XYZ file of C-alpha atoms in Angstrom:
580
model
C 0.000 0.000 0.000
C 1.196 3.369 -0.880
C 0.439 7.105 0.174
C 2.247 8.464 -2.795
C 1.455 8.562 -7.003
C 3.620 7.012 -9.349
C 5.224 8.649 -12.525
C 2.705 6.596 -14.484
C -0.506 7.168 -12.648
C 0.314 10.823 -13.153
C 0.751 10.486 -16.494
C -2.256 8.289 -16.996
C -4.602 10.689 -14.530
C -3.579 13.847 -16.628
C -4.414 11.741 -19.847
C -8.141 11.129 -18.447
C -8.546 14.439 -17.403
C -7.731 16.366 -20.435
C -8.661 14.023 -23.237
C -11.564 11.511 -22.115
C -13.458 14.286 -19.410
C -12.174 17.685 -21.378
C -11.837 19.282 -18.326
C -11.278 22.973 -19.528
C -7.908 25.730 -18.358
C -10.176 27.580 -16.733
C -11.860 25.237 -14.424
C -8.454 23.314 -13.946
C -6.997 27.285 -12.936
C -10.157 27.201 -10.373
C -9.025 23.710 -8.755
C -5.549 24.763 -8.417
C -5.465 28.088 -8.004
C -4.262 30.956 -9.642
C -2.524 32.624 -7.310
C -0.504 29.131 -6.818
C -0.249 29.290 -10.302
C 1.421 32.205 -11.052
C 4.156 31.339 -8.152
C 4.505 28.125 -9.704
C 4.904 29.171 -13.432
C 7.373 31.986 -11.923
C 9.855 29.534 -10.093
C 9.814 26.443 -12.270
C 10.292 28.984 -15.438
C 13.349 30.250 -13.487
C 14.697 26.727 -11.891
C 13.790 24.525 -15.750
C 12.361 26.644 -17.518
C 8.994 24.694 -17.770
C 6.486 26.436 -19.133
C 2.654 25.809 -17.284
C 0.724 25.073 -20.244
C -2.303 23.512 -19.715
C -1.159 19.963 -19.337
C 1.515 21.107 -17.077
C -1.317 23.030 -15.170
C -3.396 19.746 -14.711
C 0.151 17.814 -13.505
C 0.567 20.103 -10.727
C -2.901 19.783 -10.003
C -2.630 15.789 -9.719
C 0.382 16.040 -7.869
C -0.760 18.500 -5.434
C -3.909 16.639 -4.469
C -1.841 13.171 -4.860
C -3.976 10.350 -4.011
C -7.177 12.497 -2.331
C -7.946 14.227 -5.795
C -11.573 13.176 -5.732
C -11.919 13.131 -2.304
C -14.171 16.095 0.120
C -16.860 17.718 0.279
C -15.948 21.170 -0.950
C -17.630 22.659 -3.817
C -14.881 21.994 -6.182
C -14.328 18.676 -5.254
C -18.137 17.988 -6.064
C -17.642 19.939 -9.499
C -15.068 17.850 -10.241
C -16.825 14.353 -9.626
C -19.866 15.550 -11.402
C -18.267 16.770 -14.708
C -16.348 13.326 -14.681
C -19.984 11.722 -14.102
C -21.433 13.652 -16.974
C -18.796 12.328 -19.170
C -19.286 8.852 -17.905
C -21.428 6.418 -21.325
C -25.318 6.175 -18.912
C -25.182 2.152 -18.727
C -21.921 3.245 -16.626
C -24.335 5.819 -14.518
C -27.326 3.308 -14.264
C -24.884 0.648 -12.930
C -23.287 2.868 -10.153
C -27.066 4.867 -9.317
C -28.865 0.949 -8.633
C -25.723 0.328 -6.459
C -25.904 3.695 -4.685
C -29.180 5.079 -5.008
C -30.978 8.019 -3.427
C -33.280 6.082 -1.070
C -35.481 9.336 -0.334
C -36.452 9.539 -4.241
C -37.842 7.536 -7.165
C -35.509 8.313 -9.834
C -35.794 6.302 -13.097
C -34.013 9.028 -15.559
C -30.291 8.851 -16.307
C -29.826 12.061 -16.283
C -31.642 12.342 -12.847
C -29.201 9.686 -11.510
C -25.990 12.075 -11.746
C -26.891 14.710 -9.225
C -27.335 12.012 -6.331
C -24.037 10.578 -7.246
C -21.841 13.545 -7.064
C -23.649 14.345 -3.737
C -22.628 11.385 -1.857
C -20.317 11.793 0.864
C -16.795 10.457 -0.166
C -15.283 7.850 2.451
C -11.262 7.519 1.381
C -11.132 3.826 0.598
C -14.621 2.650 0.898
C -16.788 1.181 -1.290
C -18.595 4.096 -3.235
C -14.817 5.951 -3.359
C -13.288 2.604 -4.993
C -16.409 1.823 -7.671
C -16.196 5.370 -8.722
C -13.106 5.537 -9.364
C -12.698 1.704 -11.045
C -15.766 3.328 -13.027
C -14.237 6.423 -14.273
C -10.840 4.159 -15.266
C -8.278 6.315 -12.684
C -6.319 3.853 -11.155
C -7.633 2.651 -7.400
C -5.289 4.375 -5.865
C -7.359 7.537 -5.743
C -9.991 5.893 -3.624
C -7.826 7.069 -0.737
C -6.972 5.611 2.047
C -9.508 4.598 4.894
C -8.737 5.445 8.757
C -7.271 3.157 10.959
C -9.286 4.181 14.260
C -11.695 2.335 15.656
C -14.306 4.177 17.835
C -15.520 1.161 18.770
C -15.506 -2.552 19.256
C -15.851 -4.241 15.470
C -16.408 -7.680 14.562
C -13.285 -6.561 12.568
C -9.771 -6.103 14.899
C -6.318 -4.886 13.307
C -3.629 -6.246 14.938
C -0.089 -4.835 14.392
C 2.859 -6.947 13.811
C 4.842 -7.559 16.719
C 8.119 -5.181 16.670
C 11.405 -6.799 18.324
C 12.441 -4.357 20.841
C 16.393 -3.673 21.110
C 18.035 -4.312 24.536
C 18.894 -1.006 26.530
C 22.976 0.144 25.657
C 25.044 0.120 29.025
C 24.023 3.968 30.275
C 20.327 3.462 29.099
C 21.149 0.649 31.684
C 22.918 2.386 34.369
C 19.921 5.132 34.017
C 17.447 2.822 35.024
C 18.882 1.387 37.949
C 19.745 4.881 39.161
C 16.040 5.629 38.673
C 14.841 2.243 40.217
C 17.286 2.637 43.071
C 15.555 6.384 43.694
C 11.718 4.688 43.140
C 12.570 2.240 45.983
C 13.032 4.784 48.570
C 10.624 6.910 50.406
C 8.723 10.167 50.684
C 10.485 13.103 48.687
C 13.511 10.764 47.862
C 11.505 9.325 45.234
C 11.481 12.644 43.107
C 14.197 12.916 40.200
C 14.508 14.408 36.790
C 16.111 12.568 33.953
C 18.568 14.484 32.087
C 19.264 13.052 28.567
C 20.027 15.171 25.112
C 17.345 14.576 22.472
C 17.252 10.986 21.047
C 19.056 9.040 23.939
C 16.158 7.346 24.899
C 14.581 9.217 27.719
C 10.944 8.193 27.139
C 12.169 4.087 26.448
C 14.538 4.375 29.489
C 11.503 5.803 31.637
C 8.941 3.104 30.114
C 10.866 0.046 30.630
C 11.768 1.489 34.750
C 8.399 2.238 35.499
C 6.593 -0.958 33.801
C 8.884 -2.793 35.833
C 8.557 -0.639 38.939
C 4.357 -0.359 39.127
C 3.681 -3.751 37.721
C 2.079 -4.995 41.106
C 0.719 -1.553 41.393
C -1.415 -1.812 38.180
C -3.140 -4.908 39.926
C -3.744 -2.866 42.941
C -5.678 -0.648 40.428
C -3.054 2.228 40.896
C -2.107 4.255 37.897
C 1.005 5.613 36.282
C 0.348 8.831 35.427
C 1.875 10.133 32.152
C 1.875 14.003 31.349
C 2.989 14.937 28.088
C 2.773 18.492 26.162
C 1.370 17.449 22.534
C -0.796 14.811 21.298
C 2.029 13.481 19.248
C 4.240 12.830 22.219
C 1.121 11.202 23.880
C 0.861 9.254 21.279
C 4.586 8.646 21.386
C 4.424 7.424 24.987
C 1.312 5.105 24.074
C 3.607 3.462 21.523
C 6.653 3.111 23.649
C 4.176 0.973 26.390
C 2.479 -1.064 24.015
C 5.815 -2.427 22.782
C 7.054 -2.761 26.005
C 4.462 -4.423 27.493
C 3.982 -7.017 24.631
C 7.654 -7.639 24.693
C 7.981 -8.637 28.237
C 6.182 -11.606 30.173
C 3.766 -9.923 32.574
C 0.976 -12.357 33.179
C -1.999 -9.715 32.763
C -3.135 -6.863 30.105
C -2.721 -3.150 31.255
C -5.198 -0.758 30.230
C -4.333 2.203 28.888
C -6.028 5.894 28.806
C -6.069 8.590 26.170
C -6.692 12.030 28.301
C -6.379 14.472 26.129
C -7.418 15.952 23.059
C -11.014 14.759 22.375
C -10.618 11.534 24.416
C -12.319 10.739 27.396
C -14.020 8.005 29.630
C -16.209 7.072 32.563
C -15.571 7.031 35.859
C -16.646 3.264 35.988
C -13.932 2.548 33.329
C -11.509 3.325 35.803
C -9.078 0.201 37.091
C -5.631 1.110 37.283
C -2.890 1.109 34.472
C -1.722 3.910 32.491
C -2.867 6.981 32.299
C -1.191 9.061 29.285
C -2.952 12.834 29.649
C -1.792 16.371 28.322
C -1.400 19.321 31.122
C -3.821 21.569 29.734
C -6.726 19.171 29.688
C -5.610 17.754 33.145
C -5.365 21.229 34.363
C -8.850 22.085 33.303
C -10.091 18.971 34.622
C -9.011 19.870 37.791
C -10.178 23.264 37.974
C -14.039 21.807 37.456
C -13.496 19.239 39.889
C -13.908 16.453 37.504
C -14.440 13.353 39.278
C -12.250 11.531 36.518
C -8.855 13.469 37.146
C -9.589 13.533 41.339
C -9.936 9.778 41.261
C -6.373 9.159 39.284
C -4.898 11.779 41.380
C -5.635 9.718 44.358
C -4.686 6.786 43.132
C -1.479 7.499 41.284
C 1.520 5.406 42.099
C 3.452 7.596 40.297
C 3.797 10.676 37.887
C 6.266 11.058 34.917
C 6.463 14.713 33.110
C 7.568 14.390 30.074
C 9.806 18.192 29.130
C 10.144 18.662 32.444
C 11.482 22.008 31.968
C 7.799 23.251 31.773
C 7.184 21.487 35.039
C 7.162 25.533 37.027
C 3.806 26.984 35.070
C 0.922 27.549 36.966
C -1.011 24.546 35.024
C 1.313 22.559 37.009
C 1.026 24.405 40.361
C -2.378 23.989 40.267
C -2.033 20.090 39.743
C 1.030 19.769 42.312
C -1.639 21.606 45.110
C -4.229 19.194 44.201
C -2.154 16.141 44.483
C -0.933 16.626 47.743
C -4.179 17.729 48.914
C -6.002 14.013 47.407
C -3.199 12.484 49.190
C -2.817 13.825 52.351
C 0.574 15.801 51.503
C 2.348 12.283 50.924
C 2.529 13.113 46.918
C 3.679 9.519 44.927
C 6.845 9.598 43.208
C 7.504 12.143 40.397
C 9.824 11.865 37.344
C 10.920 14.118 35.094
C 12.257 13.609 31.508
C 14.504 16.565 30.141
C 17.077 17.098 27.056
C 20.740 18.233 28.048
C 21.339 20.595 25.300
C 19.883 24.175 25.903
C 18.112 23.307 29.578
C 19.623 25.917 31.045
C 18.452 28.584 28.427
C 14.952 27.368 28.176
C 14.103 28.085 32.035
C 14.692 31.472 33.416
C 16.419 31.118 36.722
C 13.248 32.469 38.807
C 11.853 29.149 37.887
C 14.294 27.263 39.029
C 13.307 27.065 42.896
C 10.040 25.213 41.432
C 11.950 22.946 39.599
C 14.298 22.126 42.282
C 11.178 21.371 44.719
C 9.510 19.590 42.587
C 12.160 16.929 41.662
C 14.420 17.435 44.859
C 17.472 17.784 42.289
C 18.041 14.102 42.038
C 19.227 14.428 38.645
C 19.849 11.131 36.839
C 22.077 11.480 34.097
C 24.776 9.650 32.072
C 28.041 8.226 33.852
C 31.071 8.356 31.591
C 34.156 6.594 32.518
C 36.647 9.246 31.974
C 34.299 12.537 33.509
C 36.819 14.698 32.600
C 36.718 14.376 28.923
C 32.966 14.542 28.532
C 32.106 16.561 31.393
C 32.144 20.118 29.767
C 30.140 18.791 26.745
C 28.524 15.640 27.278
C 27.166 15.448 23.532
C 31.090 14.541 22.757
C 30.039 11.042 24.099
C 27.208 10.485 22.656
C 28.365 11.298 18.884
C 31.821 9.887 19.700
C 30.159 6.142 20.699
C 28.154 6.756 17.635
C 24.419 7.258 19.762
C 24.141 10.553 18.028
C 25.207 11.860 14.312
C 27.946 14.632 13.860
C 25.739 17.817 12.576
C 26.594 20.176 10.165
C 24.646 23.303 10.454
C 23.925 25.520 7.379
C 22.646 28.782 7.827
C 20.966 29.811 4.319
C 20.776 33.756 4.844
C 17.793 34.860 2.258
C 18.794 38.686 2.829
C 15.538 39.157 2.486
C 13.515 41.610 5.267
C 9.983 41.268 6.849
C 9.348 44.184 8.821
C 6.630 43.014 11.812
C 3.545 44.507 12.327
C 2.435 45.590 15.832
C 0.178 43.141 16.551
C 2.819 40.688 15.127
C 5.151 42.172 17.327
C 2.956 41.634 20.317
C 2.093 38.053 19.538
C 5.698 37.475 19.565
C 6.054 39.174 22.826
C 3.117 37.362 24.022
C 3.437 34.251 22.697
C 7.103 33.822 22.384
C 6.675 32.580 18.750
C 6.294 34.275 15.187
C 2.077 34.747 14.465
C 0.567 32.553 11.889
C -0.510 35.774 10.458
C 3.099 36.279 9.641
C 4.563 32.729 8.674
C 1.127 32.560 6.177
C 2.929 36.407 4.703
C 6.159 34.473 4.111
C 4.572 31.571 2.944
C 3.439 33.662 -0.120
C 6.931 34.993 -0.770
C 7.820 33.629 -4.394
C 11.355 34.769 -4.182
C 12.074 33.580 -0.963
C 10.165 29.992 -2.188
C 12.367 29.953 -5.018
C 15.541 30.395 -2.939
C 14.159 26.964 -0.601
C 13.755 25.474 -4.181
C 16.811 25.466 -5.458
C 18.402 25.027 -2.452
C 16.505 21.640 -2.156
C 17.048 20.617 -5.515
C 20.778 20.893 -4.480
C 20.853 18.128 -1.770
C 21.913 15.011 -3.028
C 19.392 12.515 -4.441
C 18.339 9.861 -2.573
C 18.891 11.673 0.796
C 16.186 11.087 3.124
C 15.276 14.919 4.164
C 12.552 16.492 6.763
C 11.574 19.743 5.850
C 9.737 22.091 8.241
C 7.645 24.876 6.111
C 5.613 27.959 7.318
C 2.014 26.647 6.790
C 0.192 23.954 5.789
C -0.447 25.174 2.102
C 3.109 26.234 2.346
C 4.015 22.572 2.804
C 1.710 21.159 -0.063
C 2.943 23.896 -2.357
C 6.948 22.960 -1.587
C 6.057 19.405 -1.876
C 4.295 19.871 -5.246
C 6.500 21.962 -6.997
C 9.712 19.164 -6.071
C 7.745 15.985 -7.488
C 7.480 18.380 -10.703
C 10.933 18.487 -10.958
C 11.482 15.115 -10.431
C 12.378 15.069 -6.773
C 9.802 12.163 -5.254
C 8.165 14.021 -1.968
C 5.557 14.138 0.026
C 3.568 16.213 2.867
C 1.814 15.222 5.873
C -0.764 17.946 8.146
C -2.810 17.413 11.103
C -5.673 16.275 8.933
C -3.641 13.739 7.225
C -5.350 10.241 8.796
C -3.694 7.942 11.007
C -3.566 5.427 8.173
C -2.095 7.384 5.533
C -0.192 9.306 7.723
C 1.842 5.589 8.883
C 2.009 4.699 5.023
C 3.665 7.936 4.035
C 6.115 8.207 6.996
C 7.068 3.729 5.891
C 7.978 5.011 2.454
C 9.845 8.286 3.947
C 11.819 5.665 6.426
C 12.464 3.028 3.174
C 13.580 5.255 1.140
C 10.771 5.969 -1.931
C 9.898 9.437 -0.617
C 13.132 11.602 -0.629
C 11.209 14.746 0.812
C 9.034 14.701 3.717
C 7.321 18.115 3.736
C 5.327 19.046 7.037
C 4.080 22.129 9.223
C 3.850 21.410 12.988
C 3.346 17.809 12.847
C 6.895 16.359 13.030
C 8.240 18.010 15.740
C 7.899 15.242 18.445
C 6.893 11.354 18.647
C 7.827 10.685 15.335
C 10.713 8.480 14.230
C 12.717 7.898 11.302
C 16.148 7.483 12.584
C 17.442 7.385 9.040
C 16.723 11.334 8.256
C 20.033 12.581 6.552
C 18.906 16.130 6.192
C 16.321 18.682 8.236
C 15.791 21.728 6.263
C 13.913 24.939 8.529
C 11.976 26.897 6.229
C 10.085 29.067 8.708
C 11.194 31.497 11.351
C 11.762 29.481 14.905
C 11.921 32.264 18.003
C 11.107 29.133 20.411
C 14.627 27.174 22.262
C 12.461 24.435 22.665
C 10.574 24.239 19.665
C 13.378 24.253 17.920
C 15.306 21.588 19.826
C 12.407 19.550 19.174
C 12.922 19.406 15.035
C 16.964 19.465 15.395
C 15.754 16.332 17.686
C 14.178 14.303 14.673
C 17.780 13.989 12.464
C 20.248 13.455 14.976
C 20.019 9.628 16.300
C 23.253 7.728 15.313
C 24.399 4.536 13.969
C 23.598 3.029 16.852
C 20.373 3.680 17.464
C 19.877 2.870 13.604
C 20.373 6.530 12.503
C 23.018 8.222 10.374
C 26.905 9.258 10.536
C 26.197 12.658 9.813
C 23.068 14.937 9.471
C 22.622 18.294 7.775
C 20.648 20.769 9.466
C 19.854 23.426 7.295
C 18.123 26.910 8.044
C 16.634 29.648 6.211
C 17.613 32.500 7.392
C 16.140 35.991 7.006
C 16.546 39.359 8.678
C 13.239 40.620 10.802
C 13.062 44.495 11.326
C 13.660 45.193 14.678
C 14.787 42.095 15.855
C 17.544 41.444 13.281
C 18.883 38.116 12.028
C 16.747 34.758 12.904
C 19.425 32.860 15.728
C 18.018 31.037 17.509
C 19.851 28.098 16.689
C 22.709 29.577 18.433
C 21.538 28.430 22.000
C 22.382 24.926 20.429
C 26.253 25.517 18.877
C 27.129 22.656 21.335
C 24.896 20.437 18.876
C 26.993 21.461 15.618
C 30.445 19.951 14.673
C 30.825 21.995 11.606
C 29.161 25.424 10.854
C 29.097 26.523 7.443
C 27.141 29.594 5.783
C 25.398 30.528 2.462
């Protein structure tokens, strides 16, 4: 199964499309866009001097949409399946209406029968979205592909293939017994923070500990409590148990709990295991008494904060008061999970007392046999015993200046991070695109390369205009489903997709260990933010990663606040620094 189009079901799509269902320039220009259009004709003109003609026009199209061409509900999604319809001999019509027909009318007229048809909701990868497209000759790929989820229990069950988890390296080992050694004491000894540099292991180190630790505890109907920023770290976590769990012999299931996002569940649900929860829902929980959150408060066994450097906002002084309060002021053990790199810069030293109290200081990290060499800059062990790649950073200065409005200006006062008002402004920059172009088309083929854009039409755009010049790529959003989403990221990891184009998505709880380049198209004013994307390219051999890893950013100058550098709070990270 495949996310992605091949060469030939491009060509053979645009073929249909132009020749058998005449769709015309001007209705292709509406589907695309003409303000994409114009950007595109302008920077592959420059970069090949292609020409967007009207077949050319309909090939970006295809590629843009990629396999969900047909699909939606929009009103030019419906145009399009209706002028294919009308096109389509009426024995064809006739056949597909008496399979799908409108059970709310009597309708015994071909020409009745189309309307129905291009009204009925489109399910990627169900039946209706697979017979209309078998009908209309496209190949089946542009049925799309159906979610994975499962609201409910189905006579149906998925079952993933069982994963062989790797043993832990010798100071993933010495970690956990520090950690073990610290759970098996009392009171406010039990507190630590684990200190690891992004991609050491921190959240498999913590899993395997704690499984081991609270096993008995789960049976006592206790929980591990599991708080995590994003649901893509959530998710993360999730992933990390369910491997761990299958891979060891405990004698009974554990039951794990979404809590956050849109998930929830009953009070009577409730019997111990893991809960995996984000701090703002847990927070708000708590602040309308929810019976839920009170009743896994006071029953925790123990709590693990995943980016513990957040651990000193008030969402988390509210749920420290409430968890001594539930248990009596004799608060279960608390781990934290924290990179190396930048830690210090990310928390301003009025936050510091909260952090101290809150995991006494017993920081767990790395023991090195000769301290002396590694103790200044600890990353020289990891890259030297080959856990992390050597990183070249690349700043790409644009020269180009954005001048911030005031409300931008506030936002990023406020916020800490560049408005969306602002990254969808340089999304729409044609000569700045056409700079990240060609310096894309540069990087050698067959390099696996994350690339972080501005938006989410930025990403689709980027990704479009590279498989148009031959460069196979892909982009994944928040809408992308579960399903297609896995499918995309397997060919990324294996090598078919060279570009991996995404806008907030990829940050955490993804892996592809293999990622030889990350490429930082947008403006970055957050330490940790930023940490997080450097995070997804740097695992080493290993841990099944790469030698080296190119870290590439766009850099342009910001009236007011000068050059973009943030990425020099992380110069420990970079062996070589080069700049274009």
């Amino acid at each position: 199964m495949r996310g992605t189009l091949s060469d030939e079901e491009i060509r053979l799509t645009v073929d249909l499309l132009i020749n058998k269902y005449e769709l015309s320039t001007k209705f292709l220009n509406k589907l695309f866009g003409r303000d994409l259009k114009e950007a595109s004709s302008r920077i592959l003109n420059e970069i090949e001097f292609i020409e967007v003609d009207k077949k050319n026009l309909c090939r970006l199209l295809v590629v843009k949409e990629g396999i969900n061409l047909f699909s939606g509900s929009s009103e030019n999604k419906r145009e399009l399946r209706r002028k294919i319809l009308e096109k389509m001999p009426d024995n064809t019509i006739i056949e597909l209406y008496n399979k799908y027909p409108d059970i709310n009318k009597n309708i015994s007229t071909v020409s009745y029968m189309r309307t129905p048809l291009v009204n009925r909701k489109w399910y990627s990868g169900k039946f209706w979205a697979v017979d209309f497209v078998t009908a209309a000759g496209f190949p089946k790929i542009f049925a799309g592909i159906g979610s994975s989820r499962q609201e409910t229990k189905s006579s149906v069950e998925l079952i993933e293939p069982k994963r062989k988890v790797p043993p832990l390296v010798e100071y993933q080992k010495n970690i956990k017994n520090k950690l073990l050694n610290i759970l098996n004491q009392e009171g406010d000894k039990t507190r630590c923070m684990i200190s690891l540099p992004t991609g050491g292991g921190k959240t498999r180190v913590a899993v395997e500990a704690f499984l081991d630790w609270m096993e008995a505890s789960f049976q006592e109907e206790k929980y591990l409590l599991w708080i995590a920023q994003s649901e893509e770290l959530c998710e993360q976590c999730i992933s990390c148990i369910e491997q761990m769990w299958r891979s060891r012999e405990f004698i009974l299931p554990l039951k794990i709990y979404r809590y956050f996002s849109k998930y929830d569940f009953k009070l009577e649900e409730l019997q111990g295991g893991v809960v995996v929860g984000s701090i703002n829902k847990i927070y708000k929980r708590i602040e309308s008494k929810d019976p839920v959150i009170l009743n896994i408060l006071s029953n925790t066994g123990a709590m693990i904060i995943d980016e513990a450097h957040r651990a000193s906002t008030m969402m988390y002084d509210v749920l420290f008061k409430e968890a001594n309060y539930l248990t009596n002021n004799k608060l279960f053990s608390v781990c934290g999970l924290s990179a190396t790199p930048g830690r210090n810069t990310i928390i301003s030293e009025n936050e510091v007392d909260k952090l101290v109290n809150r995991f006494q200081m017993n920081l767990i990290t790395p023991e090195f046999k000769d301290d002396s060499k590694y103790k200044e800059n600890p990353l020289e062990y990891f890259k030297e015993y080959k856990y992390l790649s050597k990183v070249n950073h690349i700043v790409f200065r644009s020269n180009i200046e954005y001048k911030l409005t005031e409300k931008e200006l506030k936002d990023l006062e406020d916020k800490k991070e560049y408005s969306p008002l602002f990254l969808k402004k340089i999304a729409k920059d044609t000569k700045r695109n056409t700079m990240i172009v060609k310096r894309l088309i540069k990087i050698k083929r067959g390099s696996p390369t994350l690339v972080y854009a501005c938006t989410v039409k930025h990403a689709k755009f980027l990704s479009t205009i590279l498989n148009v010049l031959g460069r196979r790529s892909a982009y994944i959003d928040s809408n992308t489903n579960k399903m297609e989403r896995r499918i995309i990221i397997k060919q990324f990891t294996e090598g078919h997709i060279e570009f991996l184009f995404n806008y907030g998505v990829l940050t955490t709880g993804f892996d592809a260990p293999k990622t030889r380049n990350i490429v930082i198209c947008r403006p970055i004013n957050s330490d940790i933010l930023y940490e997080q994307i450097v995070g997804r390219g740097i695992r080493g051999t290993r841990f099944g990663g790469t030698e080296e890893c190119d870290v590439i950013d766009f850099s342009d100058n910001i009236y007011h606040l000068g050059r973009q550098q943030t990425y020099m709070r992380f110069k420990n990270y970079w062996d070589k620094e080069n700049h274009e």
